[in-house]
Short mmCIF file of C-alpha atoms in Angstrom, two decimals:
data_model
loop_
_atom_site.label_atom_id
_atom_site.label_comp_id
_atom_site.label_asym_id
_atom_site.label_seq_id
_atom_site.Cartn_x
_atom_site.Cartn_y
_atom_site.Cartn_z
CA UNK A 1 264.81 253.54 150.92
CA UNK A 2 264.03 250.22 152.16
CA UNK A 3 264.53 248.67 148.96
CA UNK A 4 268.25 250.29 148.54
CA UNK A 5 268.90 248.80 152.13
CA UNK A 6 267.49 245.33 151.32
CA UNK A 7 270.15 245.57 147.93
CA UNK A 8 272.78 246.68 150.27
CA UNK A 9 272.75 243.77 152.40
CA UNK A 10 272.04 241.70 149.15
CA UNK A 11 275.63 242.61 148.08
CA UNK A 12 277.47 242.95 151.16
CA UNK A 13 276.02 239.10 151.81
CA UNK A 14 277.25 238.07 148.43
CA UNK A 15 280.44 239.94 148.91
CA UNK A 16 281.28 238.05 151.85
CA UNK A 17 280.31 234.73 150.96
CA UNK A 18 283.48 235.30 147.90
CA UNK A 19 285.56 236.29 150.84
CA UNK A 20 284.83 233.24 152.64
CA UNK A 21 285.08 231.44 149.69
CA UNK A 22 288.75 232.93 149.45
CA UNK A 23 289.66 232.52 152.73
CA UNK A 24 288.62 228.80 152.49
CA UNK A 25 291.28 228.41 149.44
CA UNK A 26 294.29 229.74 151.62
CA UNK A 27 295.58 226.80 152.78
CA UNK A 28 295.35 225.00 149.62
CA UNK A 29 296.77 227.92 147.47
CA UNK A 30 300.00 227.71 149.70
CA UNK A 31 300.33 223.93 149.94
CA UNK A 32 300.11 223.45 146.34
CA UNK A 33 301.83 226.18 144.67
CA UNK A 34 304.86 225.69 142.64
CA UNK A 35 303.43 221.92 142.25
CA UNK A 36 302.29 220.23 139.32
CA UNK A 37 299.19 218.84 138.16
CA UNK A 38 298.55 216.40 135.31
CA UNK A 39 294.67 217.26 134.11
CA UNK A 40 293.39 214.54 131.19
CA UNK A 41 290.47 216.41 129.53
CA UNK A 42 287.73 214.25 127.42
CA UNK A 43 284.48 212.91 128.06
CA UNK A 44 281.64 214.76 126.13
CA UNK A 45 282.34 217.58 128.25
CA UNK A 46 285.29 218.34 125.06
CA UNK A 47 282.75 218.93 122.87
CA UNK A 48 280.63 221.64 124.78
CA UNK A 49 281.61 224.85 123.98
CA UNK A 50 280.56 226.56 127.43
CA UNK A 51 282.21 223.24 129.16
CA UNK A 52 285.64 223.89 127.31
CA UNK A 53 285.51 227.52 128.33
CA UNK A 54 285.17 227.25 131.67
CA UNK A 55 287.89 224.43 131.64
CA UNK A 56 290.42 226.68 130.35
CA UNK A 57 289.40 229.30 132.89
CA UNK A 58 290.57 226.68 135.28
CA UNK A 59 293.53 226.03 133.73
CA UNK A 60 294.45 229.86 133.44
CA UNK A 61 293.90 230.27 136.81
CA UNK A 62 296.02 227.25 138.48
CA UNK A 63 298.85 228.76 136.49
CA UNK A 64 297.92 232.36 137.77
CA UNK A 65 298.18 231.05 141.74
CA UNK A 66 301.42 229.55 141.04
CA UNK A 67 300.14 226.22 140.53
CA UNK A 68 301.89 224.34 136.82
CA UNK A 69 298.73 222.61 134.93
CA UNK A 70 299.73 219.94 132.25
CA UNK A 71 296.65 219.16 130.09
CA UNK A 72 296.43 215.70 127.98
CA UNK A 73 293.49 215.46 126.07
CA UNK A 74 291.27 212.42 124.51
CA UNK A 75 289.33 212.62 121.83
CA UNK A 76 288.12 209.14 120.44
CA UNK A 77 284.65 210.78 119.61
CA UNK A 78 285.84 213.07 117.45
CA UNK A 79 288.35 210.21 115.86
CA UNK A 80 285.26 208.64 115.14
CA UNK A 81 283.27 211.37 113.42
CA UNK A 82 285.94 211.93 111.29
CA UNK A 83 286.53 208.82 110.42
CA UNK A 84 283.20 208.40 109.49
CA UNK A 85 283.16 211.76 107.22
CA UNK A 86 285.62 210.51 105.11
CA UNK A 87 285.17 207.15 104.91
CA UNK A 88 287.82 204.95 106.53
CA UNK A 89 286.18 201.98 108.32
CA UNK A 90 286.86 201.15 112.08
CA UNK A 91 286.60 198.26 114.23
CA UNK A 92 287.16 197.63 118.19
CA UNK A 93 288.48 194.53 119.73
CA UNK A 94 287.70 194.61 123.83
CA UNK A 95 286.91 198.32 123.18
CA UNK A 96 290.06 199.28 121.66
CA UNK A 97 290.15 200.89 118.28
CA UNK A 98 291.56 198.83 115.74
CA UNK A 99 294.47 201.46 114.10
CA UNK A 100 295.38 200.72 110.47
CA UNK A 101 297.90 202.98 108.70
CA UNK A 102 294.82 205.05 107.50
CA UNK A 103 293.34 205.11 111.15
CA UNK A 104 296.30 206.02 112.54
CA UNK A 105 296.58 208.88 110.10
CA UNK A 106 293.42 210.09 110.55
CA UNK A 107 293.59 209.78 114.68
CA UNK A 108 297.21 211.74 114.09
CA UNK A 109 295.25 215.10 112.28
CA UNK A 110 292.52 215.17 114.71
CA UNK A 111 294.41 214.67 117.66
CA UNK A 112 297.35 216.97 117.51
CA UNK A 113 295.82 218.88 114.77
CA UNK A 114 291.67 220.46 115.56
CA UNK A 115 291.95 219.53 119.08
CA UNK A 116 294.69 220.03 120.50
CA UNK A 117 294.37 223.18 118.66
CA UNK A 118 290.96 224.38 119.65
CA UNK A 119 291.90 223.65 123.10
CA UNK A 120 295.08 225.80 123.11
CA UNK A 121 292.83 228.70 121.68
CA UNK A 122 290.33 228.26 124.55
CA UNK A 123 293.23 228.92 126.81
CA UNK A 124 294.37 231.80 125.33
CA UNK A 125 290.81 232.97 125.12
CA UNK A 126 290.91 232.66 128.82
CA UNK A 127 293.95 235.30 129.03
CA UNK A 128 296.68 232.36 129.40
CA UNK A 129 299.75 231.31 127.39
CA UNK A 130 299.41 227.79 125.95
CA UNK A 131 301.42 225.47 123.22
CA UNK A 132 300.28 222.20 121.83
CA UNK A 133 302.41 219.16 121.14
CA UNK A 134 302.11 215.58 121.33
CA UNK A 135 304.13 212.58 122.55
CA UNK A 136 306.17 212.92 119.39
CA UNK A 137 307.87 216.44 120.02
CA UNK A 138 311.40 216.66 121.83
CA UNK A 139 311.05 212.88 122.48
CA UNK A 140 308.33 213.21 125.21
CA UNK A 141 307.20 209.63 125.09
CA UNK A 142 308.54 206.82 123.28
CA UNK A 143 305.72 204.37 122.97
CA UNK A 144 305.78 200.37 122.22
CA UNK A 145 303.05 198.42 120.22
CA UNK A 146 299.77 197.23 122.74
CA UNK A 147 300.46 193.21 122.87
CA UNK A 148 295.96 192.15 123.75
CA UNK A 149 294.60 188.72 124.00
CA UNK A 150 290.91 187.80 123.63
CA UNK A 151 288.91 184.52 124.76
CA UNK A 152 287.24 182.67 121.50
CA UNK A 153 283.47 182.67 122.85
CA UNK A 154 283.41 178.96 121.70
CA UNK A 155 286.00 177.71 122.94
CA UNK A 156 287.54 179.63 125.64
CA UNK A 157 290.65 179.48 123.50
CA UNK A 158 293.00 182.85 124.16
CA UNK A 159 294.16 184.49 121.08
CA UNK A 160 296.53 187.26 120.30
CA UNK A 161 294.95 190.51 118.52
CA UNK A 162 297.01 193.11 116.36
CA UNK A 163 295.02 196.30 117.21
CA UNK A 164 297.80 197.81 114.76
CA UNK A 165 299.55 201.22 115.55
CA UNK A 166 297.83 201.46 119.03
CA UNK A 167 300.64 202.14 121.42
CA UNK A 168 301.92 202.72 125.27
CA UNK A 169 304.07 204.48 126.97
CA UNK A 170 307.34 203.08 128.31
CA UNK A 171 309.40 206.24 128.30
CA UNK A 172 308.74 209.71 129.34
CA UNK A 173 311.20 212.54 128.52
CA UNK A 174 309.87 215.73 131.10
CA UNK A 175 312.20 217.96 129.18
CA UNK A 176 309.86 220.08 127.15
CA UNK A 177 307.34 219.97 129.67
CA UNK A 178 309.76 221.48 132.62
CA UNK A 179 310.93 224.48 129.98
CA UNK A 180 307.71 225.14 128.69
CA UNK A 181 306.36 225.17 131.94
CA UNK A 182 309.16 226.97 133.40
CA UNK A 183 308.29 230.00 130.38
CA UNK A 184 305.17 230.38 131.74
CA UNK A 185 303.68 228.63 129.29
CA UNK A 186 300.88 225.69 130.10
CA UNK A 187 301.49 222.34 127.74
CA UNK A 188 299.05 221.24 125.85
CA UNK A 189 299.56 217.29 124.99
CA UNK A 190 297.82 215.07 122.63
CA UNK A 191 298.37 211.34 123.14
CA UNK A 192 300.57 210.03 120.04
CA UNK A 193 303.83 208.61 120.52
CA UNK A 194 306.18 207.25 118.48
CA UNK A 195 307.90 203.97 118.86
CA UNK A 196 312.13 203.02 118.55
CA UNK A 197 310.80 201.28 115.03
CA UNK A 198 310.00 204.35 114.14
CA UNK A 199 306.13 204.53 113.72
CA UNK A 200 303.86 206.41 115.31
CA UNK A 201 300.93 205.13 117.55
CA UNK A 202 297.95 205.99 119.15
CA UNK A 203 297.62 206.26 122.62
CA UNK A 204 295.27 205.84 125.49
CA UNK A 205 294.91 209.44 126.97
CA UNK A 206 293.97 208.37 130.12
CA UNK A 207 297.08 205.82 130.40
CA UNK A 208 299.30 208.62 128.58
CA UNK A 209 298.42 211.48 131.76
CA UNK A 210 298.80 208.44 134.42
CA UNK A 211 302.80 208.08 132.69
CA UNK A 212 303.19 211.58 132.75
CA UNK A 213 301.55 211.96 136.18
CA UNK A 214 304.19 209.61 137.72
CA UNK A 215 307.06 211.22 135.60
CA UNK A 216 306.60 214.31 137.05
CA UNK A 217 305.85 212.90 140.64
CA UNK A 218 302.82 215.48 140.34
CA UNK A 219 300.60 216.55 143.20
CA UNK A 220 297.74 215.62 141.35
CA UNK A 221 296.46 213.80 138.00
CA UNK A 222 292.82 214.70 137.50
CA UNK A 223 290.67 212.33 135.28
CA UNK A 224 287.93 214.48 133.58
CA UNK A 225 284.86 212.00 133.37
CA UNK A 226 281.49 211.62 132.50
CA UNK A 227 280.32 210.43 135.97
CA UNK A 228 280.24 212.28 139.41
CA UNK A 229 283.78 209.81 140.25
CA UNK A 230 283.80 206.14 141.81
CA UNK A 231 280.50 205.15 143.14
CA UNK A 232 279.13 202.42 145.79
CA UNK A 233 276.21 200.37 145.26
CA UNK A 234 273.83 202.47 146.29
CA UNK A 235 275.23 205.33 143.34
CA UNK A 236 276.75 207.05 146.18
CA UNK A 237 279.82 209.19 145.60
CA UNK A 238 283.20 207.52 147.29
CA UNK A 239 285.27 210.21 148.35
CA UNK A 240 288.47 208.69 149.29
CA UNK A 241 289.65 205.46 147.98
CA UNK A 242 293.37 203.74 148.62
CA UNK A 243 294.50 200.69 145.69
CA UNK A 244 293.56 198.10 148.52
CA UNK A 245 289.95 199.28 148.69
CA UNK A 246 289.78 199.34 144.78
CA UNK A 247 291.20 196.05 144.27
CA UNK A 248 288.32 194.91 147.04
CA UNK A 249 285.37 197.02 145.53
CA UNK A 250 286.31 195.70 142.25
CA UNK A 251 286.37 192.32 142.92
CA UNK A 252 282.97 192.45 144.16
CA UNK A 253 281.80 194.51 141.21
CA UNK A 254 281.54 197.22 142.77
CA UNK A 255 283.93 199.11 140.37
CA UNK A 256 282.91 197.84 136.81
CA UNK A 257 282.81 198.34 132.67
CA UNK A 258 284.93 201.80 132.21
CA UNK A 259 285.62 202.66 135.78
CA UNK A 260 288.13 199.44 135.74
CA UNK A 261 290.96 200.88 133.52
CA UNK A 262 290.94 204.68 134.21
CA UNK A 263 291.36 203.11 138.43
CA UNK A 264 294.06 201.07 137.26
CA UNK A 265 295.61 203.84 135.59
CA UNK A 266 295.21 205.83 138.77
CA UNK A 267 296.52 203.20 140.87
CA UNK A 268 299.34 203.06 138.55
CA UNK A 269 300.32 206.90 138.77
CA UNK A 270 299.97 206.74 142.34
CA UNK A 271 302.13 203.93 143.09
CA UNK A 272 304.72 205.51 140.60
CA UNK A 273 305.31 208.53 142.00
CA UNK A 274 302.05 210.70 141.59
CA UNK A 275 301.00 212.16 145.11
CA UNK A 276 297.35 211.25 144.47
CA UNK A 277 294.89 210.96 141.56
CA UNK A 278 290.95 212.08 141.14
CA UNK A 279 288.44 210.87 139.46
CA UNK A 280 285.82 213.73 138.71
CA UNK A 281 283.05 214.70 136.64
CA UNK A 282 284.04 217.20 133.91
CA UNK A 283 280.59 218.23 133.04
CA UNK A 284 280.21 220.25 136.06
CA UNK A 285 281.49 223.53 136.13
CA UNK A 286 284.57 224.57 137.54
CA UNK A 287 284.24 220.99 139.48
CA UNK A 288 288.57 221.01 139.50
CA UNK A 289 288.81 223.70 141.53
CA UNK A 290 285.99 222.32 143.98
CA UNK A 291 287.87 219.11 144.52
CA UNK A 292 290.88 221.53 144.64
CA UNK A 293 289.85 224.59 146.82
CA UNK A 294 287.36 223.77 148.89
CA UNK A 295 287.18 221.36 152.36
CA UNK A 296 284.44 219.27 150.71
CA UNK A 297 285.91 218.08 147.32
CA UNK A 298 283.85 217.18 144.14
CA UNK A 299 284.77 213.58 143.35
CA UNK A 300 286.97 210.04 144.29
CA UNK A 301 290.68 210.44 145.71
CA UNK A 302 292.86 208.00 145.20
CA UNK A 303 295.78 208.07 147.11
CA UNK A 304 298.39 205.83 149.04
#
């Protein structure tokens, strides 16, 4: 009998704790529904089967609370394997892929073809209603050819690099986002663009969300990462950053390597028209709707 009481007050324990968890979520349920958020999914989190599961559970669910998730997904790793199955030869300048037409081909199949894809399916999966497109459909975003420089080791002397069809975005068309979204439906984007000359190029997906992002003037534009967000020098987490305090903790190196760009892309979004922007670590589960849901948050805001 004891042991049926001790189970009891086992559940009833448990049972509460998801109430309170619930009850926590109130206030950010009603502030954020009918909003938009701007989710970039990559890292090596993409190629984790249980990881990609539980991110389209996330997905489904800001869509079933009234909130409208817009998913742009990387996949450079997966470029590269491919790449290297059939062949085709790559090289990076400043850690940008050089894109050739066969690059650019290649990148073009495995981004808005397997992923993009596989990533709608794991929605569905998940009981939600997705469709993938790219930068290319109904004119989403027109993209221009990246102009880079690099610094001859020997002589300091600048030079211009052609990192061929690598592109960014200078126009955003919201239309197909706003009716798919509108249906119900939760876009699926792969970064690929095509430019007024007509070709198509390769795009940063990070930079591609941050455009999109500030398009929309979304709530929020969530950068899936590899690391726990922006740390201090001590490897502790910074919760709450403004572009003053990056441009400070980056020029004393705090903020370094990798971390540079996807802030400046952040800072970017924010100062465009994006409410705020987070920085997050998309190996840990359901760590979106912690930084979401919950008082305590899961990784850096970035915000006015």
């Amino acid at each position: 009998m004891a042991t049926n009481i001790d189970q009891t007050d086992s559940y009833r324990t448990s049972m509460l704790a998801k109430a309170e968890t619930l009850t926590e979520a109130l206030p950010y349920l009603q502030r954020y529904a009918g909003k938009t958020f701007v989710v970039k999914y990559g890292g090596h989190a993409m190629g984790d089967p249980e990881a990609a599961h539980d991110f389209a559970e996330d997905i489904v669910l800001l869509k079933a609370v009234g909130i409208n998730p817009v998913v742009v997904h990387g996949g450079g790793p997966q470029i590269g394997a491919m790449l290297k199955k059939l062949g085709v030869e790559s090289s990076f300048v400043d850690g940008l892929r050089v894109t050739d037409a066969a690059t650019a081909e290649v990148a073009e199949m495995v981004l808005s073809g397997k992923i993009n894809k596989e990533l709608v399916g794991w929605i569905a999966g998940a009981g939600g209603k997705a469709i993938g497109i790219s930068g290319k459909d109904a004119g989403l975003v027109t993209a221009t050819k990246v102009e880079r420089t690099t610094k001859d080791p020997g002589s300091n002397i600048e030079r211009a690099v052609d990192l061929g069809f690598v592109g960014e975005p200078t126009e955003i068309d919201p239309t197909i986002i706003h009716t798919v979204s509108a249906a119900g439906i939760i876009p699926v984007i792969a970064p690929i663009g095509v430019g007024r000359d007509g070709h198509t190029y390769n795009i940063n997906a990070d930079t591609m969300a941050g455009a999109i992002a500030a398009k929309l003037g979304a709530s929020r534009l969530f950068l899936l990462t590899d690391v726990p967000g922006v740390l201090d020098k001590n490897k502790r987490l910074l919760t709450d950053l403004t572009p003053e305090d990056i441009a400070g903790l980056t020029a004393d190196g705090t903020i370094s390597g990798g971390m540079i760009p996807k802030l400046e892309t952040c800072v970017h979004a924010v100062e465009a028209g994006c409410e705020a922007a987070v920085v997050l670590d998309g190996r840990v589960p359901h760590a979106m709707l912690l930084e979401i849901f919950t008082a305590r948050g899961a990784g850096t805001l970035i915000h006015r």
